[in-house]
């Protein structure tokens, strides 16, 4: 973090970075978590199992709906010559009771399907976060390489575009890590604490494993400490299920 940035970064336009290329941190490597190897395959396998279970439940419910529909069609055909058509047939006389019972059963079945959809396990979430962390690390490496090779305002903007484009296109888990990395990059090169932490709005609501929580606590806790705001920092704590 440059001396110029720490003395003048707060008083200038938040969008204008200040650099001291001779003192730019050579810290490029992100602390990688263990057991990354094979995590992508296990996460994909868990996701396929979850999708298959949900698909089977939907198919069973759809079959019930088709069966009820066929019953109604047969009954309608038998009553086709009577006055009033399908509406009178479904909701007229004793037919109304049967129709209501069938509809209530279908609604209850749909609610049951939603409530009892297989819930993703904590281990699956954790493995997905490990994969997401690795993917975000590749973006981080690309952005920092662009800037560190020739540090100036143009390459700073280019690096920011790399982060922002990846954040926009990423899924919610990778997005968490990318936002943390982006905030770290901004503070490291501008000393603008408010701008850096503004990248983190709502991020605590997206963190649901200790993988992401530990990374957030380490990186963002460091930013708060460097900015003299350590007392204001609140760690994110996630308990394993």
mmCIF file of C-alpha atoms in Angstrom:
data_model
loop_
_atom_site.group_PDB
_atom_site.id
_atom_site.type_symbol
_atom_site.label_atom_id
_atom_site.label_comp_id
_atom_site.label_asym_id
_atom_site.label_seq_id
_atom_site.Cartn_x
_atom_site.Cartn_y
_atom_site.Cartn_z
ATOM 1 C CA UNK A 1 0.000 0.000 0.000
ATOM 2 C CA UNK A 2 1.629 3.226 -1.062
ATOM 3 C CA UNK A 3 2.543 6.069 1.276
ATOM 4 C CA UNK A 4 0.838 8.457 -1.105
ATOM 5 C CA UNK A 5 -2.344 6.413 -0.977
ATOM 6 C CA UNK A 6 -2.457 6.309 2.813
ATOM 7 C CA UNK A 7 -1.947 10.058 3.195
ATOM 8 C CA UNK A 8 -4.049 11.364 0.370
ATOM 9 C CA UNK A 9 -6.391 8.556 -0.735
ATOM 10 C CA UNK A 10 -9.104 9.531 1.707
ATOM 11 C CA UNK A 11 -9.267 13.165 0.649
ATOM 12 C CA UNK A 12 -9.486 12.584 -3.071
ATOM 13 C CA UNK A 13 -12.237 11.385 -5.336
ATOM 14 C CA UNK A 14 -12.976 7.791 -4.405
ATOM 15 C CA UNK A 15 -12.651 6.789 -8.031
ATOM 16 C CA UNK A 16 -9.061 8.100 -8.328
ATOM 17 C CA UNK A 17 -6.436 5.593 -7.158
ATOM 18 C CA UNK A 18 -2.995 6.524 -5.935
ATOM 19 C CA UNK A 19 -0.053 4.259 -6.508
ATOM 20 C CA UNK A 20 3.513 3.756 -5.445
ATOM 21 C CA UNK A 21 4.646 1.060 -7.824
ATOM 22 C CA UNK A 22 7.958 0.578 -6.026
ATOM 23 C CA UNK A 23 6.149 -0.533 -2.888
ATOM 24 C CA UNK A 24 3.333 -2.557 -4.366
ATOM 25 C CA UNK A 25 2.996 -5.747 -2.409
ATOM 26 C CA UNK A 26 4.307 -8.786 -4.154
ATOM 27 C CA UNK A 27 1.715 -10.795 -2.273
ATOM 28 C CA UNK A 28 -0.054 -12.545 -5.144
ATOM 29 C CA UNK A 29 -0.657 -15.978 -3.762
ATOM 30 C CA UNK A 30 -3.935 -16.626 -2.008
ATOM 31 C CA UNK A 31 -3.941 -19.112 0.848
ATOM 32 C CA UNK A 32 -5.415 -22.233 -0.689
ATOM 33 C CA UNK A 33 -7.341 -24.668 1.413
ATOM 34 C CA UNK A 34 -6.521 -28.358 1.557
ATOM 35 C CA UNK A 35 -8.470 -31.098 -0.159
ATOM 36 C CA UNK A 36 -9.112 -29.039 -3.285
ATOM 37 C CA UNK A 37 -8.108 -31.967 -5.454
ATOM 38 C CA UNK A 38 -11.190 -33.943 -6.344
ATOM 39 C CA UNK A 39 -13.573 -31.415 -4.756
ATOM 40 C CA UNK A 40 -14.999 -30.356 -8.102
ATOM 41 C CA UNK A 41 -15.890 -33.945 -8.970
ATOM 42 C CA UNK A 42 -17.483 -34.599 -5.598
ATOM 43 C CA UNK A 43 -19.457 -31.364 -5.738
ATOM 44 C CA UNK A 44 -20.745 -32.192 -9.214
ATOM 45 C CA UNK A 45 -21.673 -35.723 -8.109
ATOM 46 C CA UNK A 46 -23.597 -34.376 -5.115
ATOM 47 C CA UNK A 47 -25.360 -31.836 -7.307
ATOM 48 C CA UNK A 48 -26.355 -34.518 -9.838
ATOM 49 C CA UNK A 49 -27.790 -36.665 -7.032
ATOM 50 C CA UNK A 50 -29.793 -33.725 -5.693
ATOM 51 C CA UNK A 51 -31.125 -32.848 -9.167
ATOM 52 C CA UNK A 52 -32.051 -36.491 -9.826
ATOM 53 C CA UNK A 53 -33.985 -36.709 -6.534
ATOM 54 C CA UNK A 54 -35.868 -33.500 -7.286
ATOM 55 C CA UNK A 55 -36.618 -34.693 -10.831
ATOM 56 C CA UNK A 56 -38.022 -37.983 -9.530
ATOM 57 C CA UNK A 57 -40.258 -36.156 -7.045
ATOM 58 C CA UNK A 58 -41.517 -33.820 -9.769
ATOM 59 C CA UNK A 59 -42.243 -36.742 -12.084
ATOM 60 C CA UNK A 60 -44.270 -38.519 -9.393
ATOM 61 C CA UNK A 61 -46.301 -35.379 -8.774
ATOM 62 C CA UNK A 62 -46.769 -34.850 -12.524
ATOM 63 C CA UNK A 63 -47.981 -38.436 -12.880
ATOM 64 C CA UNK A 64 -50.615 -37.804 -10.190
ATOM 65 C CA UNK A 65 -51.770 -34.718 -12.062
ATOM 66 C CA UNK A 66 -51.996 -36.638 -15.347
ATOM 67 C CA UNK A 67 -53.953 -39.437 -13.694
ATOM 68 C CA UNK A 68 -56.436 -36.974 -12.198
ATOM 69 C CA UNK A 69 -56.743 -35.232 -15.559
ATOM 70 C CA UNK A 70 -57.486 -38.512 -17.327
ATOM 71 C CA UNK A 71 -60.180 -39.330 -14.791
ATOM 72 C CA UNK A 72 -61.799 -35.963 -15.375
ATOM 73 C CA UNK A 73 -61.642 -36.400 -19.157
ATOM 74 C CA UNK A 74 -63.312 -39.821 -18.977
ATOM 75 C CA UNK A 75 -66.032 -38.524 -16.714
ATOM 76 C CA UNK A 76 -66.503 -35.485 -18.945
ATOM 77 C CA UNK A 77 -66.876 -37.696 -22.003
ATOM 78 C CA UNK A 78 -69.581 -39.692 -20.264
ATOM 79 C CA UNK A 79 -71.401 -36.490 -19.435
ATOM 80 C CA UNK A 80 -70.695 -34.762 -22.761
ATOM 81 C CA UNK A 81 -74.343 -34.752 -23.828
ATOM 82 C CA UNK A 82 -75.572 -33.007 -20.749
ATOM 83 C CA UNK A 83 -76.267 -29.276 -20.519
ATOM 84 C CA UNK A 84 -73.700 -27.000 -18.901
ATOM 85 C CA UNK A 85 -70.473 -28.467 -20.286
ATOM 86 C CA UNK A 86 -67.279 -29.012 -18.342
ATOM 87 C CA UNK A 87 -67.839 -26.239 -15.768
ATOM 88 C CA UNK A 88 -71.199 -27.598 -14.716
ATOM 89 C CA UNK A 89 -69.834 -31.117 -14.758
ATOM 90 C CA UNK A 90 -66.894 -30.271 -12.502
ATOM 91 C CA UNK A 91 -68.670 -27.961 -10.103
ATOM 92 C CA UNK A 92 -72.285 -29.025 -10.354
ATOM 93 C CA UNK A 93 -73.986 -31.275 -7.833
ATOM 94 C CA UNK A 94 -71.995 -34.095 -6.285
ATOM 95 C CA UNK A 95 -69.224 -33.654 -8.884
ATOM 96 C CA UNK A 96 -68.183 -30.470 -7.087
ATOM 97 C CA UNK A 97 -67.125 -32.420 -4.019
ATOM 98 C CA UNK A 98 -64.936 -34.780 -6.033
ATOM 99 C CA UNK A 99 -63.371 -31.905 -7.969
ATOM 100 C CA UNK A 100 -62.539 -29.990 -4.786
ATOM 101 C CA UNK A 101 -61.058 -33.111 -3.155
ATOM 102 C CA UNK A 102 -58.868 -33.760 -6.217
ATOM 103 C CA UNK A 103 -57.713 -30.135 -6.413
ATOM 104 C CA UNK A 104 -56.901 -30.026 -2.706
ATOM 105 C CA UNK A 105 -54.945 -33.258 -3.064
ATOM 106 C CA UNK A 106 -52.917 -31.856 -5.944
ATOM 107 C CA UNK A 107 -52.197 -28.641 -4.039
ATOM 108 C CA UNK A 108 -51.157 -30.585 -0.939
ATOM 109 C CA UNK A 109 -48.920 -32.778 -3.088
ATOM 110 C CA UNK A 110 -47.222 -29.709 -4.552
ATOM 111 C CA UNK A 111 -46.631 -28.215 -1.109
ATOM 112 C CA UNK A 112 -45.250 -31.523 0.155
ATOM 113 C CA UNK A 113 -42.901 -31.684 -2.822
ATOM 114 C CA UNK A 114 -41.559 -28.200 -2.101
ATOM 115 C CA UNK A 115 -41.124 -28.783 1.636
ATOM 116 C CA UNK A 116 -39.485 -32.169 1.240
ATOM 117 C CA UNK A 117 -37.130 -31.368 -1.620
ATOM 118 C CA UNK A 118 -33.739 -32.827 -0.709
ATOM 119 C CA UNK A 119 -31.761 -30.221 1.250
ATOM 120 C CA UNK A 120 -28.134 -29.768 0.268
ATOM 121 C CA UNK A 121 -25.756 -31.159 2.870
ATOM 122 C CA UNK A 122 -23.189 -29.015 4.651
ATOM 123 C CA UNK A 123 -20.331 -31.097 3.253
ATOM 124 C CA UNK A 124 -21.632 -30.467 -0.265
ATOM 125 C CA UNK A 125 -21.772 -26.711 0.383
ATOM 126 C CA UNK A 126 -18.250 -26.818 1.777
ATOM 127 C CA UNK A 127 -16.868 -28.675 -1.228
ATOM 128 C CA UNK A 128 -18.556 -26.198 -3.567
ATOM 129 C CA UNK A 129 -16.947 -23.337 -1.653
ATOM 130 C CA UNK A 130 -13.519 -24.940 -2.059
ATOM 131 C CA UNK A 131 -14.092 -25.185 -5.811
ATOM 132 C CA UNK A 132 -15.416 -21.607 -5.912
ATOM 133 C CA UNK A 133 -12.372 -20.356 -4.002
ATOM 134 C CA UNK A 134 -10.033 -21.971 -6.531
ATOM 135 C CA UNK A 135 -11.956 -20.459 -9.458
ATOM 136 C CA UNK A 136 -11.933 -17.008 -7.855
ATOM 137 C CA UNK A 137 -8.201 -17.375 -7.252
ATOM 138 C CA UNK A 138 -7.638 -17.734 -10.997
ATOM 139 C CA UNK A 139 -9.463 -14.453 -11.616
ATOM 140 C CA UNK A 140 -7.450 -12.804 -8.830
ATOM 141 C CA UNK A 141 -4.181 -14.001 -10.356
ATOM 142 C CA UNK A 142 -5.147 -12.684 -13.796
ATOM 143 C CA UNK A 143 -6.204 -9.257 -12.504
ATOM 144 C CA UNK A 144 -3.132 -8.760 -10.323
ATOM 145 C CA UNK A 145 -0.769 -9.895 -13.065
ATOM 146 C CA UNK A 146 -2.207 -7.304 -15.465
ATOM 147 C CA UNK A 147 -1.689 -4.545 -12.898
ATOM 148 C CA UNK A 148 1.640 -5.638 -11.405
ATOM 149 C CA UNK A 149 3.430 -5.939 -14.749
ATOM 150 C CA UNK A 150 2.980 -2.204 -15.389
ATOM 151 C CA UNK A 151 1.217 -0.419 -12.527
ATOM 152 C CA UNK A 152 -0.608 2.667 -13.690
ATOM 153 C CA UNK A 153 -4.142 4.020 -13.818
ATOM 154 C CA UNK A 154 -4.936 2.278 -17.093
ATOM 155 C CA UNK A 155 -3.886 -1.172 -15.881
ATOM 156 C CA UNK A 156 -5.634 -0.485 -12.558
ATOM 157 C CA UNK A 157 -8.902 0.098 -14.447
ATOM 158 C CA UNK A 158 -8.240 -2.999 -16.529
ATOM 159 C CA UNK A 159 -7.736 -5.089 -13.401
ATOM 160 C CA UNK A 160 -10.944 -3.680 -11.890
ATOM 161 C CA UNK A 161 -12.836 -4.636 -15.056
ATOM 162 C CA UNK A 162 -11.556 -8.196 -14.740
ATOM 163 C CA UNK A 163 -12.876 -8.436 -11.171
ATOM 164 C CA UNK A 164 -16.214 -6.762 -11.945
ATOM 165 C CA UNK A 165 -16.872 -8.827 -15.062
ATOM 166 C CA UNK A 166 -16.159 -12.051 -13.178
ATOM 167 C CA UNK A 167 -18.382 -10.999 -10.259
ATOM 168 C CA UNK A 168 -21.257 -10.277 -12.622
ATOM 169 C CA UNK A 169 -21.004 -13.663 -14.337
ATOM 170 C CA UNK A 170 -20.171 -15.869 -11.343
ATOM 171 C CA UNK A 171 -22.492 -17.982 -9.214
ATOM 172 C CA UNK A 172 -23.248 -16.944 -5.641
ATOM 173 C CA UNK A 173 -20.425 -18.937 -4.049
ATOM 174 C CA UNK A 174 -17.651 -17.767 -6.338
ATOM 175 C CA UNK A 175 -19.062 -14.243 -6.076
ATOM 176 C CA UNK A 176 -18.388 -14.211 -2.316
ATOM 177 C CA UNK A 177 -14.682 -14.915 -2.767
ATOM 178 C CA UNK A 178 -14.354 -12.537 -5.707
ATOM 179 C CA UNK A 179 -15.871 -9.663 -3.718
ATOM 180 C CA UNK A 180 -13.463 -10.277 -0.837
ATOM 181 C CA UNK A 181 -10.503 -10.373 -3.224
ATOM 182 C CA UNK A 182 -11.704 -7.253 -5.024
ATOM 183 C CA UNK A 183 -12.079 -5.322 -1.755
ATOM 184 C CA UNK A 184 -8.559 -6.370 -0.758
ATOM 185 C CA UNK A 185 -7.183 -5.245 -4.134
ATOM 186 C CA UNK A 186 -8.885 -1.846 -3.928
ATOM 187 C CA UNK A 187 -7.719 -1.100 -0.394
ATOM 188 C CA UNK A 188 -4.181 -2.307 -1.084
ATOM 189 C CA UNK A 189 -3.825 0.112 -4.005
ATOM 190 C CA UNK A 190 -5.874 3.137 -2.915
ATOM 191 C CA UNK A 191 -6.037 3.024 0.898
ATOM 192 C CA UNK A 192 -9.710 3.937 0.445
ATOM 193 C CA UNK A 193 -11.356 2.024 3.292
ATOM 194 C CA UNK A 194 -14.932 3.133 2.560
ATOM 195 C CA UNK A 195 -14.675 2.169 -1.098
ATOM 196 C CA UNK A 196 -13.190 -1.214 -0.267
ATOM 197 C CA UNK A 197 -15.826 -2.220 2.292
ATOM 198 C CA UNK A 198 -18.605 -0.989 0.005
ATOM 199 C CA UNK A 199 -17.807 -4.026 -2.151
ATOM 200 C CA UNK A 200 -19.030 -6.251 0.678
ATOM 201 C CA UNK A 201 -22.647 -5.137 1.095
ATOM 202 C CA UNK A 202 -24.822 -8.142 1.954
ATOM 203 C CA UNK A 203 -21.954 -10.630 1.685
ATOM 204 C CA UNK A 204 -22.508 -11.960 5.217
ATOM 205 C CA UNK A 205 -25.901 -13.293 4.133
ATOM 206 C CA UNK A 206 -24.283 -15.380 1.378
ATOM 207 C CA UNK A 207 -21.651 -17.055 3.574
ATOM 208 C CA UNK A 208 -22.770 -20.435 4.928
ATOM 209 C CA UNK A 209 -19.582 -22.475 5.443
ATOM 210 C CA UNK A 210 -16.446 -21.949 7.510
ATOM 211 C CA UNK A 211 -14.434 -22.032 4.271
ATOM 212 C CA UNK A 212 -15.839 -18.667 3.195
ATOM 213 C CA UNK A 213 -16.198 -17.356 6.755
ATOM 214 C CA UNK A 214 -12.549 -17.974 7.610
ATOM 215 C CA UNK A 215 -11.365 -16.336 4.416
ATOM 216 C CA UNK A 216 -13.591 -13.295 5.009
ATOM 217 C CA UNK A 217 -12.444 -12.948 8.623
ATOM 218 C CA UNK A 218 -8.784 -13.116 7.616
ATOM 219 C CA UNK A 219 -8.847 -10.760 4.619
ATOM 220 C CA UNK A 220 -11.420 -8.209 5.709
ATOM 221 C CA UNK A 221 -10.252 -8.271 9.323
ATOM 222 C CA UNK A 222 -6.823 -7.266 8.020
ATOM 223 C CA UNK A 223 -8.306 -4.335 6.071
ATOM 224 C CA UNK A 224 -10.141 -3.085 9.175
ATOM 225 C CA UNK A 225 -6.948 -3.429 11.203
ATOM 226 C CA UNK A 226 -4.834 -1.506 8.664
ATOM 227 C CA UNK A 227 -7.475 1.230 8.520
ATOM 228 C CA UNK A 228 -7.449 1.598 12.317
ATOM 229 C CA UNK A 229 -10.985 0.268 12.586
ATOM 230 C CA UNK A 230 -10.266 -3.131 14.139
ATOM 231 C CA UNK A 231 -12.762 -2.480 16.949
ATOM 232 C CA UNK A 232 -15.551 -2.125 14.380
ATOM 233 C CA UNK A 233 -14.869 -5.415 12.649
ATOM 234 C CA UNK A 234 -17.327 -8.226 13.264
ATOM 235 C CA UNK A 235 -16.253 -11.748 12.380
ATOM 236 C CA UNK A 236 -18.623 -14.046 10.541
ATOM 237 C CA UNK A 237 -19.127 -17.300 12.420
ATOM 238 C CA UNK A 238 -20.631 -20.343 10.729
ATOM 239 C CA UNK A 239 -21.329 -23.535 12.632
ATOM 240 C CA UNK A 240 -21.066 -26.859 10.820
ATOM 241 C CA UNK A 241 -24.397 -28.622 10.468
#
